[in-house]
Each structure stands twice: as C-alpha cells, then as structure tokens.
Amino acid sequence: FNNYFCGDIYGYNADCSWIFNTKDGNDGTVMIIFYNLNFAAEQWNGVEWGDSVAAYEGPEAYAYYNYGGSHDGKTLLVEQESGNTIRNPEVISLKTSTLNPASVSFKSNEIGFTNGFDANYCIFSANDERFCQGNTILRSTSDSFHNHACGDFYQPNAD
C-alpha cells in the first residue's frame, strides 16, 4: 500500500487509514515494512507535526512517524519535536484481532509536499505455515533453506 496522490507525491489534507486483520478472524500478527517514509519539511508548531503516520495495535498507539523522526506510541504529540532516525526500511510488527484490529493512518496538512511512502505487509495467524517452527530434518545431499516470512524479512517474534 502507499499514500501517493499525484505521481509519487502525497496529497495535502489527506486522512487515510489501512486496517489489518487475519483471514480467519483469529488473533494474529501483521508485519509492516515501510519504504521511503519521508515527510515535508516544515516548522514545528509546538503541538504536532502537520504530516504523520501512526501505527496502532487496536486502539493503542504503537508508533508515530513524522518530520521529527520515529517515536514510540507512548510519546505524546506535544513531545514529538525530535525523535529517533527513521530507518529505510522501517519494519514493525503489530498484534491484530477481530475486536482490536491493527491499523496504520496517514495525515497531512496543506504545507509542503514530498514523495509518498510504499509499504508491504504480511498478516500471520498463530500457526501460519510461513513461520519457521520446531525442527526440520534435512536429508538431501544439497538444497537450500531460509527463514523468510515476509519478503526478505524473517518472522516477527522468531524463537
């Protein structure tokens, strides 16, 4: 998914959300990989940044991203003038359920424009076959194996 409006630029006064849930309606995990998570340069207004992405586990904020950087979900908006550097890619893992689905929201104001983000996601239920689980016995003289669960990334909460 992405937040493109015109070409690869995101729009002004946007307010969009993406909601994630398992196919079978059971509890699960969604892994989200954001690429090129950028925000228009603007002045801190003392309360919040005009453009932002927020990730939620049900009603609880998990993370915020804005021109000030990356912030955990417990950081109040008025405290987000500066945060951690946003990685590329930025990878997060959220719990999701029918009653409390994981979600991502993007909001922008009318000041400044920049390239939008791209994101990939994978939704896993508890016993998803993409998870590496337990022991696998390999008997062929040569082959390959991997721990990729979502694109080139290994599963969340791997053990």
PDB file of C-alpha atoms in Angstrom:
ATOM      1  CA  PHE A   1       0.000   0.000   0.000  1.00  0.00           C
ATOM      2  CA  ASN A   2       1.118   3.630  -0.363  1.00  0.00           C
ATOM      3  CA  ASN A   3      -0.013   7.218   0.156  1.00  0.00           C
ATOM      4  CA  TYR A   4       0.516   8.532  -3.391  1.00  0.00           C
ATOM      5  CA  PHE A   5      -1.753  11.248  -4.733  1.00  0.00           C
ATOM      6  CA  CYS A   6      -0.142  12.750  -7.822  1.00  0.00           C
ATOM      7  CA  GLY A   7       2.649  10.647  -9.306  1.00  0.00           C
ATOM      8  CA  ASP A   8       4.644   9.608  -6.279  1.00  0.00           C
ATOM      9  CA  ILE A   9       3.858  12.749  -4.219  1.00  0.00           C
ATOM     10  CA  TYR A  10       1.402  12.534  -1.352  1.00  0.00           C
ATOM     11  CA  GLY A  11      -1.586  14.887  -1.273  1.00  0.00           C
ATOM     12  CA  TYR A  12      -2.442  17.760   1.024  1.00  0.00           C
ATOM     13  CA  ASN A  13      -5.056  17.477   3.797  1.00  0.00           C
ATOM     14  CA  ALA A  14      -5.034  13.698   3.405  1.00  0.00           C
ATOM     15  CA  ASP A  15      -6.572  11.465   6.070  1.00  0.00           C
ATOM     16  CA  CYS A  16      -6.337   7.764   5.198  1.00  0.00           C
ATOM     17  CA  SER A  17      -6.255   4.520   7.141  1.00  0.00           C
ATOM     18  CA  TRP A  18      -5.450   0.886   6.445  1.00  0.00           C
ATOM     19  CA  ILE A  19      -6.889  -1.815   8.727  1.00  0.00           C
ATOM     20  CA  PHE A  20      -5.316  -5.282   9.036  1.00  0.00           C
ATOM     21  CA  ASN A  21      -6.952  -8.488  10.216  1.00  0.00           C
ATOM     22  CA  THR A  22      -6.376 -12.197   9.743  1.00  0.00           C
ATOM     23  CA  LYS A  23      -8.253 -14.039   7.029  1.00  0.00           C
ATOM     24  CA  ASP A  24      -9.782 -16.490   9.519  1.00  0.00           C
ATOM     25  CA  GLY A  25     -10.730 -13.782  12.051  1.00  0.00           C
ATOM     26  CA  ASN A  26      -8.471 -15.216  14.763  1.00  0.00           C
ATOM     27  CA  ASP A  27      -5.764 -13.352  16.633  1.00  0.00           C
ATOM     28  CA  GLY A  28      -2.609 -12.776  14.662  1.00  0.00           C
ATOM     29  CA  THR A  29       0.309 -10.539  13.815  1.00  0.00           C
ATOM     30  CA  VAL A  30       0.804  -8.103  10.960  1.00  0.00           C
ATOM     31  CA  MET A  31       4.319  -7.266   9.822  1.00  0.00           C
ATOM     32  CA  ILE A  32       4.592  -3.931   8.002  1.00  0.00           C
ATOM     33  CA  ILE A  33       7.629  -2.801   6.018  1.00  0.00           C
ATOM     34  CA  PHE A  34       7.666   0.919   5.151  1.00  0.00           C
ATOM     35  CA  TYR A  35       9.973   2.110   2.388  1.00  0.00           C
ATOM     36  CA  ASN A  36      10.970   5.762   1.913  1.00  0.00           C
ATOM     37  CA  LEU A  37       8.959   7.100   4.836  1.00  0.00           C
ATOM     38  CA  ASN A  38       9.506  10.843   4.247  1.00  0.00           C
ATOM     39  CA  PHE A  39       7.717  13.965   5.396  1.00  0.00           C
ATOM     40  CA  ALA A  40       7.610  17.515   4.071  1.00  0.00           C
ATOM     41  CA  ALA A  41       9.973  19.938   5.808  1.00  0.00           C
ATOM     42  CA  GLU A  42       8.015  22.358   7.936  1.00  0.00           C
ATOM     43  CA  GLN A  43       8.385  24.244  11.184  1.00  0.00           C
ATOM     44  CA  TRP A  44       7.429  22.575  14.491  1.00  0.00           C
ATOM     45  CA  ASN A  45       4.252  24.320  15.669  1.00  0.00           C
ATOM     46  CA  GLY A  46       4.760  23.429  19.337  1.00  0.00           C
ATOM     47  CA  VAL A  47       1.892  20.929  19.354  1.00  0.00           C
ATOM     48  CA  GLU A  48       2.389  18.462  16.499  1.00  0.00           C
ATOM     49  CA  TRP A  49       3.851  17.963  13.038  1.00  0.00           C
ATOM     50  CA  GLY A  50       1.449  18.590  10.153  1.00  0.00           C
ATOM     51  CA  ASP A  51       2.166  15.309   8.324  1.00  0.00           C
ATOM     52  CA  SER A  52       2.389  11.977  10.121  1.00  0.00           C
ATOM     53  CA  VAL A  53       1.965   8.220  10.035  1.00  0.00           C
ATOM     54  CA  ALA A  54       0.669   6.392  13.104  1.00  0.00           C
ATOM     55  CA  ALA A  55       0.547   2.629  13.714  1.00  0.00           C
ATOM     56  CA  TYR A  56      -1.935   1.113  16.168  1.00  0.00           C
ATOM     57  CA  GLU A  57      -2.495  -2.211  17.919  1.00  0.00           C
ATOM     58  CA  GLY A  58      -6.263  -1.915  18.300  1.00  0.00           C
ATOM     59  CA  PRO A  59      -6.937   1.429  20.000  1.00  0.00           C
ATOM     60  CA  GLU A  60      -3.395   1.704  21.422  1.00  0.00           C
ATOM     61  CA  ALA A  61      -0.776   3.737  19.559  1.00  0.00           C
ATOM     62  CA  TYR A  62       2.290   1.636  18.781  1.00  0.00           C
ATOM     63  CA  ALA A  63       4.461   4.136  16.866  1.00  0.00           C
ATOM     64  CA  TYR A  64       4.403   7.600  15.296  1.00  0.00           C
ATOM     65  CA  TYR A  65       6.468   8.814  12.351  1.00  0.00           C
ATOM     66  CA  ASN A  66       6.786  12.462  11.296  1.00  0.00           C
ATOM     67  CA  TYR A  67       9.338  15.107  10.269  1.00  0.00           C
ATOM     68  CA  GLY A  68      10.657  14.940  13.851  1.00  0.00           C
ATOM     69  CA  GLY A  69      11.536  11.254  13.417  1.00  0.00           C
ATOM     70  CA  SER A  70      10.326   7.946  14.816  1.00  0.00           C
ATOM     71  CA  HIS A  71       8.543   7.857  18.202  1.00  0.00           C
ATOM     72  CA  ASP A  72       7.067   5.074  20.308  1.00  0.00           C
ATOM     73  CA  GLY A  73       3.314   5.032  20.883  1.00  0.00           C
ATOM     74  CA  LYS A  74       3.673   6.380  24.414  1.00  0.00           C
ATOM     75  CA  THR A  75       5.234   9.660  23.241  1.00  0.00           C
ATOM     76  CA  LEU A  76       2.670  12.452  23.419  1.00  0.00           C
ATOM     77  CA  LEU A  77       2.240  14.523  20.251  1.00  0.00           C
ATOM     78  CA  VAL A  78       3.492  17.667  22.024  1.00  0.00           C
ATOM     79  CA  GLU A  79       6.731  15.801  22.850  1.00  0.00           C
ATOM     80  CA  GLN A  80       7.498  14.726  19.257  1.00  0.00           C
ATOM     81  CA  GLU A  81       9.618  17.664  18.119  1.00  0.00           C
ATOM     82  CA  SER A  82      12.538  15.284  17.676  1.00  0.00           C
ATOM     83  CA  GLY A  83      12.817  11.510  17.833  1.00  0.00           C
ATOM     84  CA  ASN A  84      14.858   8.632  16.510  1.00  0.00           C
ATOM     85  CA  THR A  85      16.042   8.491  12.898  1.00  0.00           C
ATOM     86  CA  ILE A  86      13.506   6.810  10.602  1.00  0.00           C
ATOM     87  CA  ARG A  87      15.110   3.735   9.029  1.00  0.00           C
ATOM     88  CA  ASN A  88      14.680   2.675   5.414  1.00  0.00           C
ATOM     89  CA  PRO A  89      13.098   0.243   5.522  1.00  0.00           C
ATOM     90  CA  GLU A  90      11.208   0.767   8.781  1.00  0.00           C
ATOM     91  CA  VAL A  91       9.878  -2.636   9.926  1.00  0.00           C
ATOM     92  CA  ILE A  92       7.215  -3.052  12.612  1.00  0.00           C
ATOM     93  CA  SER A  93       5.157  -5.943  13.941  1.00  0.00           C
ATOM     94  CA  LEU A  94       1.666  -5.383  15.369  1.00  0.00           C
ATOM     95  CA  LYS A  95      -0.827  -7.640  17.147  1.00  0.00           C
ATOM     96  CA  THR A  96      -4.218  -7.816  15.459  1.00  0.00           C
ATOM     97  CA  SER A  97      -7.597  -9.381  16.209  1.00  0.00           C
ATOM     98  CA  THR A  98     -11.192  -9.074  15.046  1.00  0.00           C
ATOM     99  CA  LEU A  99     -12.120  -6.961  18.072  1.00  0.00           C
ATOM    100  CA  ASN A 100      -8.898  -4.916  18.048  1.00  0.00           C
ATOM    101  CA  PRO A 101      -7.504  -4.812  14.504  1.00  0.00           C
ATOM    102  CA  ALA A 102      -4.088  -3.322  13.798  1.00  0.00           C
ATOM    103  CA  SER A 103      -4.147  -0.195  11.653  1.00  0.00           C
ATOM    104  CA  VAL A 104      -1.998   2.497  10.067  1.00  0.00           C
ATOM    105  CA  SER A 105      -3.117   6.053   9.447  1.00  0.00           C
ATOM    106  CA  PHE A 106      -1.589   8.845   7.372  1.00  0.00           C
ATOM    107  CA  LYS A 107      -2.491  12.507   7.799  1.00  0.00           C
ATOM    108  CA  SER A 108      -1.134  15.576   6.041  1.00  0.00           C
ATOM    109  CA  ASN A 109      -1.785  19.301   6.125  1.00  0.00           C
ATOM    110  CA  GLU A 110      -1.634  21.903   3.345  1.00  0.00           C
ATOM    111  CA  ILE A 111       2.027  22.858   3.950  1.00  0.00           C
ATOM    112  CA  GLY A 112       4.758  21.294   1.807  1.00  0.00           C
ATOM    113  CA  PHE A 113       4.827  18.187  -0.316  1.00  0.00           C
ATOM    114  CA  THR A 114       7.250  15.313  -0.746  1.00  0.00           C
ATOM    115  CA  ASN A 115       7.412  11.764  -2.066  1.00  0.00           C
ATOM    116  CA  GLY A 116       4.995   9.311  -0.534  1.00  0.00           C
ATOM    117  CA  PHE A 117       5.878   6.006   1.082  1.00  0.00           C
ATOM    118  CA  ASP A 118       5.449   2.445  -0.119  1.00  0.00           C
ATOM    119  CA  ALA A 119       4.675  -0.356   2.309  1.00  0.00           C
ATOM    120  CA  ASN A 120       4.428  -4.130   2.160  1.00  0.00           C
ATOM    121  CA  TYR A 121       2.653  -6.190   4.751  1.00  0.00           C
ATOM    122  CA  CYS A 122       2.123  -9.806   5.758  1.00  0.00           C
ATOM    123  CA  ILE A 123      -0.607 -10.988   8.093  1.00  0.00           C
ATOM    124  CA  PHE A 124       0.097 -14.128  10.112  1.00  0.00           C
ATOM    125  CA  SER A 125      -2.296 -16.251  12.154  1.00  0.00           C
ATOM    126  CA  ALA A 126      -0.959 -18.192  15.144  1.00  0.00           C
ATOM    127  CA  ASN A 127       0.069 -21.366  13.269  1.00  0.00           C
ATOM    128  CA  ASP A 128       0.930 -19.798   9.929  1.00  0.00           C
ATOM    129  CA  GLU A 129       2.909 -22.145   7.655  1.00  0.00           C
ATOM    130  CA  ARG A 130       5.322 -19.295   6.775  1.00  0.00           C
ATOM    131  CA  PHE A 131       6.677 -19.372  10.337  1.00  0.00           C
ATOM    132  CA  CYS A 132       9.704 -21.466  10.989  1.00  0.00           C
ATOM    133  CA  GLN A 133       8.575 -23.694  13.844  1.00  0.00           C
ATOM    134  CA  GLY A 134      10.311 -26.528  15.629  1.00  0.00           C
ATOM    135  CA  ASN A 135      12.918 -28.680  13.917  1.00  0.00           C
ATOM    136  CA  THR A 136      13.092 -29.524  10.242  1.00  0.00           C
ATOM    137  CA  ILE A 137      15.170 -32.559   9.299  1.00  0.00           C
ATOM    138  CA  LEU A 138      17.033 -32.155   6.002  1.00  0.00           C
ATOM    139  CA  ARG A 139      18.178 -35.369   4.294  1.00  0.00           C
ATOM    140  CA  SER A 140      19.039 -34.430   0.717  1.00  0.00           C
ATOM    141  CA  THR A 141      22.707 -34.063  -0.192  1.00  0.00           C
ATOM    142  CA  SER A 142      22.162 -30.414  -1.162  1.00  0.00           C
ATOM    143  CA  ASP A 143      19.313 -27.930  -1.090  1.00  0.00           C
ATOM    144  CA  SER A 144      18.575 -24.560   0.460  1.00  0.00           C
ATOM    145  CA  PHE A 145      16.570 -23.247   3.356  1.00  0.00           C
ATOM    146  CA  HIS A 146      15.701 -19.802   4.691  1.00  0.00           C
ATOM    147  CA  ASN A 147      13.815 -18.006   7.410  1.00  0.00           C
ATOM    148  CA  HIS A 148      11.988 -15.505   5.178  1.00  0.00           C
ATOM    149  CA  ALA A 149       8.427 -14.977   6.338  1.00  0.00           C
ATOM    150  CA  CYS A 150       7.549 -11.647   4.719  1.00  0.00           C
ATOM    151  CA  GLY A 151       9.562 -10.648   1.667  1.00  0.00           C
ATOM    152  CA  ASP A 152      13.213 -10.914   2.642  1.00  0.00           C
ATOM    153  CA  PHE A 153      12.485 -10.432   6.338  1.00  0.00           C
ATOM    154  CA  TYR A 154      12.260 -13.136   8.981  1.00  0.00           C
ATOM    155  CA  GLN A 155       9.145 -13.598  11.051  1.00  0.00           C
ATOM    156  CA  PRO A 156       8.241 -11.344  13.953  1.00  0.00           C
ATOM    157  CA  ASN A 157       8.944 -12.790  17.402  1.00  0.00           C
ATOM    158  CA  ALA A 158      11.153 -15.567  15.994  1.00  0.00           C
ATOM    159  CA  ASP A 159      12.360 -18.035  18.580  1.00  0.00           C
TER     160      ASP A 159
END
